[in-house]
Every structure is written in C-alpha cells, then in structure tokens.
PDB file of C-alpha atoms and ligand atoms in Angstrom:
ATOM      1  CA  VAL U   1      95.488  78.009 132.741  1.00 57.00           C
ATOM      2  CA  PRO U   2      92.067  76.242 132.397  1.00 58.00           C
ATOM      3  CA  LEU U   3      91.950  73.399 129.965  1.00 56.00           C
ATOM      4  CA  GLU U   4      89.133  75.104 128.172  1.00 54.00           C
ATOM      5  CA  GLU U   5      91.424  77.882 127.381  1.00 51.00           C
ATOM      6  CA  THR U   6      94.298  75.953 126.006  1.00 63.00           C
ATOM      7  CA  SER U   7      91.617  73.894 123.849  1.00 86.00           C
ATOM      8  CA  LEU U   8      91.831  77.038 121.556  1.00 95.00           C
ATOM      9  CA  PRO U   9      94.477  77.240 118.739  1.00 96.00           C
ATOM     10  CA  LEU U  10      97.007  79.812 118.469  1.00 96.00           C
ATOM     11  CA  PHE U  11      95.317  80.488 115.101  1.00 98.00           C
ATOM     12  CA  PHE U  12      92.975  79.155 112.430  1.00 98.00           C
ATOM     13  CA  GLY U  13      93.627  79.527 108.735  1.00 98.00           C
ATOM     14  CA  TRP U  14      94.290  78.006 105.361  1.00 98.00           C
ATOM     15  CA  PHE U  15      97.052  75.731 105.283  1.00 98.00           C
ATOM     16  CA  LEU U  16      98.620  75.514 101.886  1.00 98.00           C
ATOM     17  CA  LEU U  17      99.333  72.052 100.573  1.00 98.00           C
ATOM     18  CA  PRO U  18     102.945  71.218 100.223  1.00 94.00           C
ATOM     19  CA  GLY U  19     102.931  71.056  96.263  1.00 95.00           C
ATOM     20  CA  ILE U  20     101.570  74.561  96.071  1.00 97.00           C
ATOM     21  CA  GLN U  21     103.945  75.945  99.112  1.00 97.00           C
ATOM     22  CA  ASP U  22     107.018  75.005  96.979  1.00 96.00           C
ATOM     23  CA  LYS U  23     105.546  76.924  93.780  1.00 97.00           C
ATOM     24  CA  VAL U  24     104.377  80.117  95.712  1.00 97.00           C
ATOM     25  CA  ARG U  25     107.924  80.220  97.387  1.00 97.00           C
ATOM     26  CA  CYS U  26     109.475  80.110  93.964  1.00 96.00           C
ATOM     27  CA  THR U  27     107.367  82.521  92.507  1.00 96.00           C
ATOM     28  CA  SER U  28     108.012  84.916  95.329  1.00 97.00           C
ATOM     29  CA  MET U  29     111.781  84.267  94.909  1.00 96.00           C
ATOM     30  CA  ASP U  30     111.723  84.927  91.180  1.00 95.00           C
ATOM     31  CA  PHE U  31     110.084  88.273  91.997  1.00 96.00           C
ATOM     32  CA  LEU U  32     112.494  89.295  94.727  1.00 96.00           C
ATOM     33  CA  LYS U  33     115.362  88.234  92.233  1.00 95.00           C
ATOM     34  CA  THR U  34     113.790  90.467  89.655  1.00 95.00           C
ATOM     35  CA  LEU U  35     112.994  93.559  91.685  1.00 95.00           C
ATOM     36  CA  ASP U  36     116.264  94.182  93.284  1.00 91.00           C
ATOM     37  CA  THR U  37     117.915  94.090  89.790  1.00 93.00           C
ATOM     38  CA  LEU U  38     115.566  96.956  88.491  1.00 94.00           C
ATOM     39  CA  GLU U  39     116.722 100.691  87.936  1.00 93.00           C
ATOM     40  CA  ALA U  40     113.323 101.720  89.573  1.00 93.00           C
ATOM     41  CA  PHE U  41     113.829  99.821  92.652  1.00 93.00           C
ATOM     42  CA  LYS U  42     117.519 100.627  92.877  1.00 91.00           C
ATOM     43  CA  LYS U  43     116.366 104.532  92.631  1.00 91.00           C
ATOM     44  CA  HIS U  44     114.211 104.158  95.496  1.00 91.00           C
ATOM     45  CA  LEU U  45     116.687 101.788  97.417  1.00 88.00           C
ATOM     46  CA  PRO U  46     116.781 104.310 100.637  1.00 87.00           C
ATOM     47  CA  ASP U  47     113.492 103.122 101.554  1.00 86.00           C
ATOM     48  CA  PHE U  48     115.199  99.655 102.580  1.00 82.00           C
ATOM     49  CA  THR U  49     118.645 100.580 103.582  1.00 73.00           C
ATOM     50  CA  VAL U  50     120.126 103.791 104.957  1.00 66.00           C
ATOM     51  CA  ASP U  51     123.427 103.014 103.187  1.00 69.00           C
ATOM     52  CA  ALA U  52     122.228 103.651  99.923  1.00 63.00           C
ATOM     53  CA  GLU U  53     125.720 102.831  98.546  1.00 68.00           C
ATOM     54  CA  LYS U  54     125.127  99.059  99.695  1.00 74.00           C
ATOM     55  CA  GLU U  55     123.219  96.755  97.369  1.00 78.00           C
ATOM     56  CA  VAL U  56     120.095  95.001  98.789  1.00 85.00           C
ATOM     57  CA  ASP U  57     119.946  91.239  98.202  1.00 90.00           C
ATOM     58  CA  LEU U  58     115.776  90.843  98.747  1.00 93.00           C
ATOM     59  CA  GLU U  59     116.224  86.968  98.994  1.00 91.00           C
ATOM     60  CA  GLN U  60     118.404  87.344 102.185  1.00 92.00           C
ATOM     61  CA  TYR U  61     116.905  90.600 103.607  1.00 94.00           C
ATOM     62  CA  PHE U  62     113.526  88.601 104.105  1.00 95.00           C
ATOM     63  CA  GLN U  63     113.574  85.594 106.585  1.00 93.00           C
ATOM     64  CA  THR U  64     110.954  82.815 106.082  1.00 89.00           C
ATOM     65  CA  ASN U  65     109.904  80.219 108.677  1.00 84.00           C
ATOM     66  CA  GLY U  66     106.864  77.998 109.153  1.00 90.00           C
ATOM     67  CA  ALA U  67     104.362  76.708 106.740  1.00 95.00           C
ATOM     68  CA  LEU U  68     102.786  78.873 104.358  1.00 98.00           C
ATOM     69  CA  HIS U  69      99.181  79.868 105.528  1.00 98.00           C
ATOM     70  CA  CYS U  70      96.466  82.601 105.254  1.00 98.00           C
ATOM     71  CA  THR U  71      95.523  83.274 109.125  1.00 98.00           C
ATOM     72  CA  THR U  72      91.809  83.709 109.302  1.00 98.00           C
ATOM     73  CA  LYS U  73      91.465  84.282 113.233  1.00 98.00           C
ATOM     74  CA  PHE U  74      94.460  84.492 115.548  1.00 98.00           C
ATOM     75  CA  CYS U  75      93.411  83.303 118.852  1.00 97.00           C
ATOM     76  CA  ASP U  76      96.370  83.124 121.043  1.00 96.00           C
ATOM     77  CA  TYR U  77      94.968  80.080 122.580  1.00 94.00           C
ATOM     78  CA  GLY U  78      91.967  82.026 123.692  1.00 94.00           C
ATOM     79  CA  LYS U  79      93.531  85.127 124.708  1.00 94.00           C
ATOM     80  CA  ALA U  80      92.605  86.919 121.816  1.00 96.00           C
ATOM     81  CA  GLU U  81      89.253  88.934 121.844  1.00 96.00           C
ATOM     82  CA  GLY U  82      86.503  86.981 119.976  1.00 96.00           C
ATOM     83  CA  ALA U  83      88.600  83.787 119.987  1.00 96.00           C
ATOM     84  CA  LYS U  84      85.845  81.644 121.568  1.00 96.00           C
ATOM     85  CA  GLU U  85      83.306  83.229 119.324  1.00 97.00           C
ATOM     86  CA  TYR U  86      84.971  82.504 116.049  1.00 98.00           C
ATOM     87  CA  ALA U  87      85.541  78.748 116.984  1.00 97.00           C
ATOM     88  CA  ASP U  88      81.946  78.475 117.850  1.00 96.00           C
ATOM     89  CA  LYS U  89      80.695  79.892 114.490  1.00 97.00           C
ATOM     90  CA  PRO U  90      78.813  77.322 112.689  1.00 97.00           C
ATOM     91  CA  ALA U  91      80.874  77.785 109.444  1.00 98.00           C
ATOM     92  CA  VAL U  92      84.163  77.424 111.383  1.00 98.00           C
ATOM     93  CA  LYS U  93      83.032  73.822 112.639  1.00 97.00           C
ATOM     94  CA  GLU U  94      81.549  72.936 109.374  1.00 97.00           C
ATOM     95  CA  LEU U  95      84.337  73.403 107.221  1.00 98.00           C
ATOM     96  CA  TYR U  96      87.113  72.587 109.431  1.00 98.00           C
ATOM     97  CA  GLY U  97      89.354  70.126 107.646  1.00 98.00           C
ATOM     98  CA  SER U  98      88.014  71.025 104.164  1.00 98.00           C
ATOM     99  CA  ALA U  99      89.722  71.848 101.176  1.00 98.00           C
ATOM    100  CA  PHE U 100      89.402  75.074  99.201  1.00 98.00           C
ATOM    101  CA  GLU U 101      91.336  76.709  96.386  1.00 98.00           C
ATOM    102  CA  LEU U 102      92.642  80.299  97.234  1.00 98.00           C
ATOM    103  CA  SER U 103      93.368  82.597  94.824  1.00 98.00           C
ATOM    104  CA  LEU U 104      96.509  84.689  95.063  1.00 98.00           C
ATOM    105  CA  SER U 105      95.940  87.773  93.107  1.00 98.00           C
ATOM    106  CA  ALA U 106      98.982  89.961  93.817  1.00 98.00           C
ATOM    107  CA  LEU U 107     102.506  89.995  95.386  1.00 98.00           C
ATOM    108  CA  PHE U 108     103.629  92.798  97.559  1.00 98.00           C
ATOM    109  CA  VAL U 109     106.958  94.046  99.089  1.00 98.00           C
ATOM    110  CA  THR U 110     107.808  96.853 101.673  1.00 97.00           C
ATOM    111  CA  PRO U 111     110.780  97.284 103.824  1.00 96.00           C
ATOM    112  CA  ARG U 112     108.936  95.068 106.382  1.00 97.00           C
ATOM    113  CA  THR U 113     107.518  92.274 104.617  1.00 97.00           C
ATOM    114  CA  VAL U 114     106.766  90.135 101.642  1.00 98.00           C
ATOM    115  CA  GLY U 115     103.358  88.713 101.170  1.00 98.00           C
ATOM    116  CA  ALA U 116     100.824  87.611  98.741  1.00 98.00           C
ATOM    117  CA  ARG U 117      97.223  88.981  98.463  1.00 98.00           C
ATOM    118  CA  VAL U 118      94.395  86.603  98.809  1.00 99.00           C
ATOM    119  CA  SER U 119      90.981  87.385  97.103  1.00 98.00           C
ATOM    120  CA  LEU U 120      88.586  85.631  99.035  1.00 98.00           C
ATOM    121  CA  SER U 121      85.434  83.982  97.422  1.00 98.00           C
ATOM    122  CA  GLU U 122      82.129  84.342  98.896  1.00 97.00           C
ATOM    123  CA  ASP U 123      82.098  81.151 100.383  1.00 97.00           C
ATOM    124  CA  GLN U 124      85.543  81.571 101.694  1.00 98.00           C
ATOM    125  CA  LEU U 125      84.192  84.907 103.507  1.00 98.00           C
ATOM    126  CA  THR U 126      82.120  82.810 105.597  1.00 98.00           C
ATOM    127  CA  LEU U 127      85.265  81.996 107.563  1.00 98.00           C
ATOM    128  CA  TRP U 128      86.446  85.502 107.755  1.00 98.00           C
ATOM    129  CA  PRO U 129      85.989  87.475 111.169  1.00 98.00           C
ATOM    130  CA  ALA U 130      83.664  90.155 110.628  1.00 94.00           C
ATOM    131  CA  ASP U 131      86.123  92.619 112.579  1.00 95.00           C
ATOM    132  CA  ALA U 132      89.392  91.505 111.204  1.00 97.00           C
ATOM    133  CA  GLU U 133      89.774  94.768 109.318  1.00 97.00           C
ATOM    134  CA  LYS U 134      88.586  96.872 112.051  1.00 96.00           C
ATOM    135  CA  GLU U 135      91.186  95.608 114.461  1.00 96.00           C
ATOM    136  CA  ALA U 136      93.903  96.958 112.184  1.00 97.00           C
ATOM    137  CA  VAL U 137      92.653 100.491 112.569  1.00 97.00           C
ATOM    138  CA  SER U 138      95.056 101.663 115.142  1.00 96.00           C
ATOM    139  CA  VAL U 139      97.655 100.756 112.766  1.00 97.00           C
ATOM    140  CA  VAL U 140      96.025 101.610 109.437  1.00 97.00           C
ATOM    141  CA  PRO U 141      92.916 104.014 110.192  1.00 96.00           C
ATOM    142  CA  ALA U 142      91.713 103.505 106.623  1.00 96.00           C
ATOM    143  CA  ALA U 143      90.982  99.993 107.433  1.00 96.00           C
ATOM    144  CA  ALA U 144      87.720 100.633 108.747  1.00 94.00           C
ATOM    145  CA  THR U 145      86.453 101.374 105.555  1.00 95.00           C
ATOM    146  CA  LEU U 146      88.003  98.663 103.438  1.00 97.00           C
ATOM    147  CA  PRO U 147      85.683  95.765 102.432  1.00 97.00           C
ATOM    148  CA  ALA U 148      85.696  92.406 104.373  1.00 98.00           C
ATOM    149  CA  GLY U 149      88.713  90.239 103.436  1.00 98.00           C
ATOM    150  CA  SER U 150      90.876  92.865 102.400  1.00 98.00           C
ATOM    151  CA  ARG U 151      93.592  92.049 105.130  1.00 98.00           C
ATOM    152  CA  ALA U 152      93.706  88.061 103.611  1.00 98.00           C
ATOM    153  CA  HIS U 153      97.317  87.410 102.768  1.00 98.00           C
ATOM    154  CA  VAL U 154      99.873  84.554 102.909  1.00 98.00           C
ATOM    155  CA  THR U 155     103.096  85.993 104.999  1.00 98.00           C
ATOM    156  CA  LEU U 156     105.915  84.852 102.473  1.00 98.00           C
ATOM    157  CA  GLY U 157     108.761  86.678 104.802  1.00 97.00           C
ATOM    158  CA  CYS U 158     109.640  89.321 107.266  1.00 97.00           C
ATOM    159  CA  ALA U 159     112.659  91.657 107.628  1.00 95.00           C
ATOM    160  CA  GLU U 160     114.785  90.922 110.724  1.00 94.00           C
ATOM    161  CA  GLY U 161     112.883  91.821 113.888  1.00 95.00           C
ATOM    162  CA  VAL U 162     109.444  92.259 112.290  1.00 96.00           C
ATOM    163  CA  GLU U 163     106.442  90.161 113.358  1.00 96.00           C
ATOM    164  CA  PRO U 164     104.364  88.435 110.856  1.00 93.00           C
ATOM    165  CA  GLN U 165     101.147  90.324 111.564  1.00 97.00           C
ATOM    166  CA  GLN U 166     103.040  93.523 109.832  1.00 98.00           C
ATOM    167  CA  THR U 167     102.305  91.530 106.657  1.00 98.00           C
ATOM    168  CA  GLY U 168      98.541  92.148 107.007  1.00 98.00           C
ATOM    169  CA  PHE U 169      98.918  95.913 107.890  1.00 98.00           C
ATOM    170  CA  ASP U 170     101.404  96.385 104.896  1.00 98.00           C
ATOM    171  CA  LEU U 171      98.721  94.669 102.523  1.00 98.00           C
ATOM    172  CA  LEU U 172      95.965  97.367 103.862  1.00 98.00           C
ATOM    173  CA  GLU U 173      97.970 100.351 103.600  1.00 98.00           C
ATOM    174  CA  ILE U 174      98.480  99.761  99.838  1.00 98.00           C
ATOM    175  CA  LEU U 175      94.608  98.810  99.278  1.00 98.00           C
ATOM    176  CA  ALA U 176      93.886 102.014 101.705  1.00 97.00           C
ATOM    177  CA  LEU U 177      95.913 104.012  98.875  1.00 97.00           C
ATOM    178  CA  GLN U 178      94.141 102.476  96.056  1.00 96.00           C
ATOM    179  CA  GLN U 179      90.844 103.156  97.689  1.00 95.00           C
ATOM    180  CA  GLU U 180      91.698 106.991  97.892  1.00 94.00           C
ATOM    181  CA  GLY U 181      92.335 106.731  94.103  1.00 92.00           C
ATOM    182  CA  GLN U 182      95.875 106.153  94.119  1.00 90.00           C
ATOM    183  CA  GLU U 183      96.734 103.740  91.349  1.00 85.00           C
ATOM    184  CA  GLY U 184     100.512 103.525  92.280  1.00 92.00           C
ATOM    185  CA  GLU U 185     103.187 104.555  89.739  1.00 92.00           C
ATOM    186  CA  LEU U 186     103.367 101.913  86.949  1.00 89.00           C
ATOM    187  CA  VAL U 187     106.810 100.802  86.883  1.00 91.00           C
ATOM    188  CA  GLU U 188     107.024  97.941  84.386  1.00 91.00           C
ATOM    189  CA  GLU U 189     105.217  95.059  82.970  1.00 93.00           C
ATOM    190  CA  MET U 190     106.884  91.880  84.287  1.00 93.00           C
ATOM    191  CA  GLU U 191     106.231  88.286  82.875  1.00 92.00           C
ATOM    192  CA  LEU U 192     104.292  87.871  85.918  1.00 94.00           C
ATOM    193  CA  GLY U 193     102.108  90.897  85.851  1.00 96.00           C
ATOM    194  CA  SER U 194     102.325  94.920  86.135  1.00 95.00           C
ATOM    195  CA  LEU U 195     104.453  96.148  88.746  1.00 97.00           C
ATOM    196  CA  ALA U 196     103.379  99.498  90.441  1.00 97.00           C
ATOM    197  CA  TYR U 197     105.302 101.661  93.443  1.00 96.00           C
ATOM    198  CA  TYR U 198     103.068 103.230  96.252  1.00 96.00           C
ATOM    199  CA  GLY U 199     106.240 105.068  97.808  1.00 95.00           C
ATOM    200  CA  LYS U 200     107.826 104.629 101.125  1.00 94.00           C
ATOM    201  CA  GLY U 201     109.390 101.201  99.607  1.00 95.00           C
ATOM    202  CA  ARG U 202     105.656  99.809  98.723  1.00 97.00           C
ATOM    203  CA  TRP U 203     105.671  97.395  95.900  1.00 97.00           C
ATOM    204  CA  LEU U 204     102.599  95.773  94.137  1.00 98.00           C
ATOM    205  CA  LEU U 205     102.958  93.156  91.369  1.00 98.00           C
ATOM    206  CA  SER U 206      99.553  92.452  90.147  1.00 97.00           C
ATOM    207  CA  LEU U 207      99.430  88.792  88.985  1.00 98.00           C
ATOM    208  CA  ARG U 208      98.366  88.272  85.204  1.00 97.00           C
ATOM    209  CA  GLU U 209      97.294  84.886  86.041  1.00 97.00           C
ATOM    210  CA  PRO U 210      96.363  84.614  89.938  1.00 97.00           C
ATOM    211  CA  VAL U 211      97.933  81.564  91.529  1.00 98.00           C
ATOM    212  CA  SER U 212      95.279  79.078  92.594  1.00 98.00           C
ATOM    213  CA  ALA U 213      96.526  77.637  95.874  1.00 98.00           C
ATOM    214  CA  GLN U 214      95.133  74.336  97.132  1.00 98.00           C
ATOM    215  CA  ALA U 215      94.622  74.854 101.090  1.00 98.00           C
ATOM    216  CA  CYS U 216      92.968  73.085 103.931  1.00 98.00           C
ATOM    217  CA  PHE U 217      91.023  75.154 106.441  1.00 98.00           C
ATOM    218  CA  SER U 218      92.477  74.094 109.975  1.00 98.00           C
ATOM    219  CA  SER U 219      94.302  75.361 113.003  1.00 97.00           C
ATOM    220  CA  LEU U 220      97.716  75.393 114.290  1.00 96.00           C
ATOM    221  CA  TYR U 221      98.366  74.983 118.067  1.00 93.00           C
ATOM    222  CA  GLY U 222     102.239  75.608 117.730  1.00 83.00           C
TER     223      GLY U 222
HETATM  224  P1  LIG O 301     100.219  86.758 109.594  1.00 52.34           P
HETATM  225  O1  LIG O 301      99.031  85.968 109.218  1.00 52.34           O
HETATM  226  O2  LIG O 301     100.110  87.727 108.895  1.00 52.34           O
HETATM  227  O3  LIG O 301     101.331  85.661 108.761  1.00 52.34           O
HETATM  228  P2  LIG O 301     103.111  84.358 115.607  1.00 52.34           P
HETATM  229  O4  LIG O 301     104.202  83.537 114.758  1.00 52.34           O
HETATM  230  O5  LIG O 301     103.325  85.598 115.941  1.00 52.34           O
HETATM  231  O6  LIG O 301     102.631  83.523 116.951  1.00 52.34           O
HETATM  232  O7  LIG O 301     101.844  84.484 114.434  1.00 52.34           O
HETATM  233  C1  LIG O 301     101.226  83.019 114.227  1.00 52.34           C
HETATM  234  C2  LIG O 301     100.433  83.808 112.990  1.00 52.34           C
HETATM  235  O8  LIG O 301      99.220  84.552 113.401  1.00 52.34           O
HETATM  236  C3  LIG O 301     101.208  84.403 111.772  1.00 52.34           C
HETATM  237  O9  LIG O 301     100.565  83.800 110.471  1.00 52.34           O
HETATM  238  C4  LIG O 301     100.727  85.637 112.156  1.00 52.34           C
HETATM  239  O10 LIG O 301     100.692  86.705 111.374  1.00 52.34           O
HETATM  240  C5  LIG O 301      99.362  85.675 112.693  1.00 52.34           C
HETATM  241  N1  LIG O 301      99.266  86.696 113.663  1.00 52.34           N
HETATM  242  C6  LIG O 301     100.112  86.914 114.795  1.00 52.34           C
HETATM  243  N2  LIG O 301      99.606  87.792 115.558  1.00 52.34           N
HETATM  244  C7  LIG O 301      98.442  88.274 115.171  1.00 52.34           C
HETATM  245  C8  LIG O 301      97.486  89.422 115.584  1.00 52.34           C
HETATM  246  N3  LIG O 301      97.466  90.056 116.600  1.00 52.34           N
HETATM  247  N4  LIG O 301      96.417  89.500 114.530  1.00 52.34           N
HETATM  248  C9  LIG O 301      96.279  88.706 113.588  1.00 52.34           C
HETATM  249  N5  LIG O 301      97.252  87.912 113.072  1.00 52.34           N
HETATM  250  C10 LIG O 301      98.044  87.585 113.755  1.00 52.34           C
END
C-alpha cells in the first residue's frame, strides 16, 4: 500500500472528552434500565427476541466498545469514496484538533443499536460531508430527502453481530418516518424527556434538556 494512502485515517470525527463520555454512558444506562421495565416495552418485546417468554436485559443486550465519538467521514485509510477530498477540505484542515460543543438531542434504541442523535450547528455542518445522507439510500431510501446532518450520531452500543455503522441507518429510518408525518406513539413522559414508539422495536427519547458534550475534532487511525 503506498504511504500516501495509509496517511489517511480510519475515520474523522468528534471525540467526546473523557468526563462527558462517562456522563453520556450513565445517561444511556439509566435510559436502558428504565426502558426494559416499562409495560409498553414488554408489550413489544417480540421485536427484540424470538422467545417472548424471556426477559431482555438491555444493558447486557448491547455491547459497547471504544471511545464515544460522532463520525463525520469514514475514510477506511483512503479506500472509502471521497476520503481524500474530505481530508483536503479547508474546514477539515483548519478545524483539526479544535474543541466543539455537540448537542445530543435524543436517545434511540432499536433491536440492533442504541445511539444518541447529534443536532449539528451551522459551524459544525461545515465539517459534515455533503453526501453522508445520500450514501445511506441503499439502506434507507428516504435518506436522500433528509437535511444534511440527519445521520449525525454517537453509537452507544450494538447488539451481537451488528456493525456500528448500523446506528446511523437506524436514526435515519426514524427521522424518515417523522418526515412522512409519523409522530410515533407517545408512550411516556420520562424524567429525561418524552418517549415515543415508531414500530418494529424503534424507540426514541427526545431529551427535555439536550446534553451538551465537549468534543475534539480529530481522527482515528485504529
Ligand atoms: P458509527 O459512526 O455509526 O459508530 P469500524 O469499527 O467498523 O471500523 O468503524 C469505525 C467507525 O466508523 C465507527 O464509529 C463506525 O460507525 C464508522 N463507520 C464504519 N463504517 C462506516 C461506513 N461505511 N460509513 C460511515 N461510517 C462508518
């Protein structure tokens, strides 16, 4: 492999600072702990397990690994389409290593992933690749019509055998339903915010107070 290719990272993104990582992990754990005790969740349990008699412990169901981050561009060491163009963008070069405040506005859970939605500011959108949503259309067709930044998320956990990039697809699916006018079935007002069900095991908790997360724009070589 030529050195020029290996000089591109696995991915670029915002890496949450250690203190806020702990806070976000705790919030996510609290949410999962509460969710799997709710009657409404138990009613839809077959979405999560074929054995409806069995209880699901969501904290065990999802595996977490690595530092919490919001991927901007997955480069795959230069093999991904548009990787070099992204790395060469003036905003990427200029803002590399800078601190940001990300706004985590919602938590979502599906049978595949648990994640946090990141609502990007205008400034932060300058680091968002123009085709991030379009790259997802083979999985979520409606992604083509969603605004830039819709896919921005922090993966908090994946079910066994599920790849982390699934978290962004799961978020796009929920946002596509909202765009079609489906509000989701309001299930409960929780301390953290309002919980809605979107069918097929998809749950969205809109946070009453968005979590402000300090993060550094950087890259991971892995
Ligand atoms: P995500 O951003 O949803 O967490 P991996 O561990 O599979 O090498 O991935 C490293 C990071 O890059 C993960 O955070 C992952 O998902 C993201 N990622 C992996 N593949 C892709 C892809 N094809 N498109 C966008 N992001 C990806």
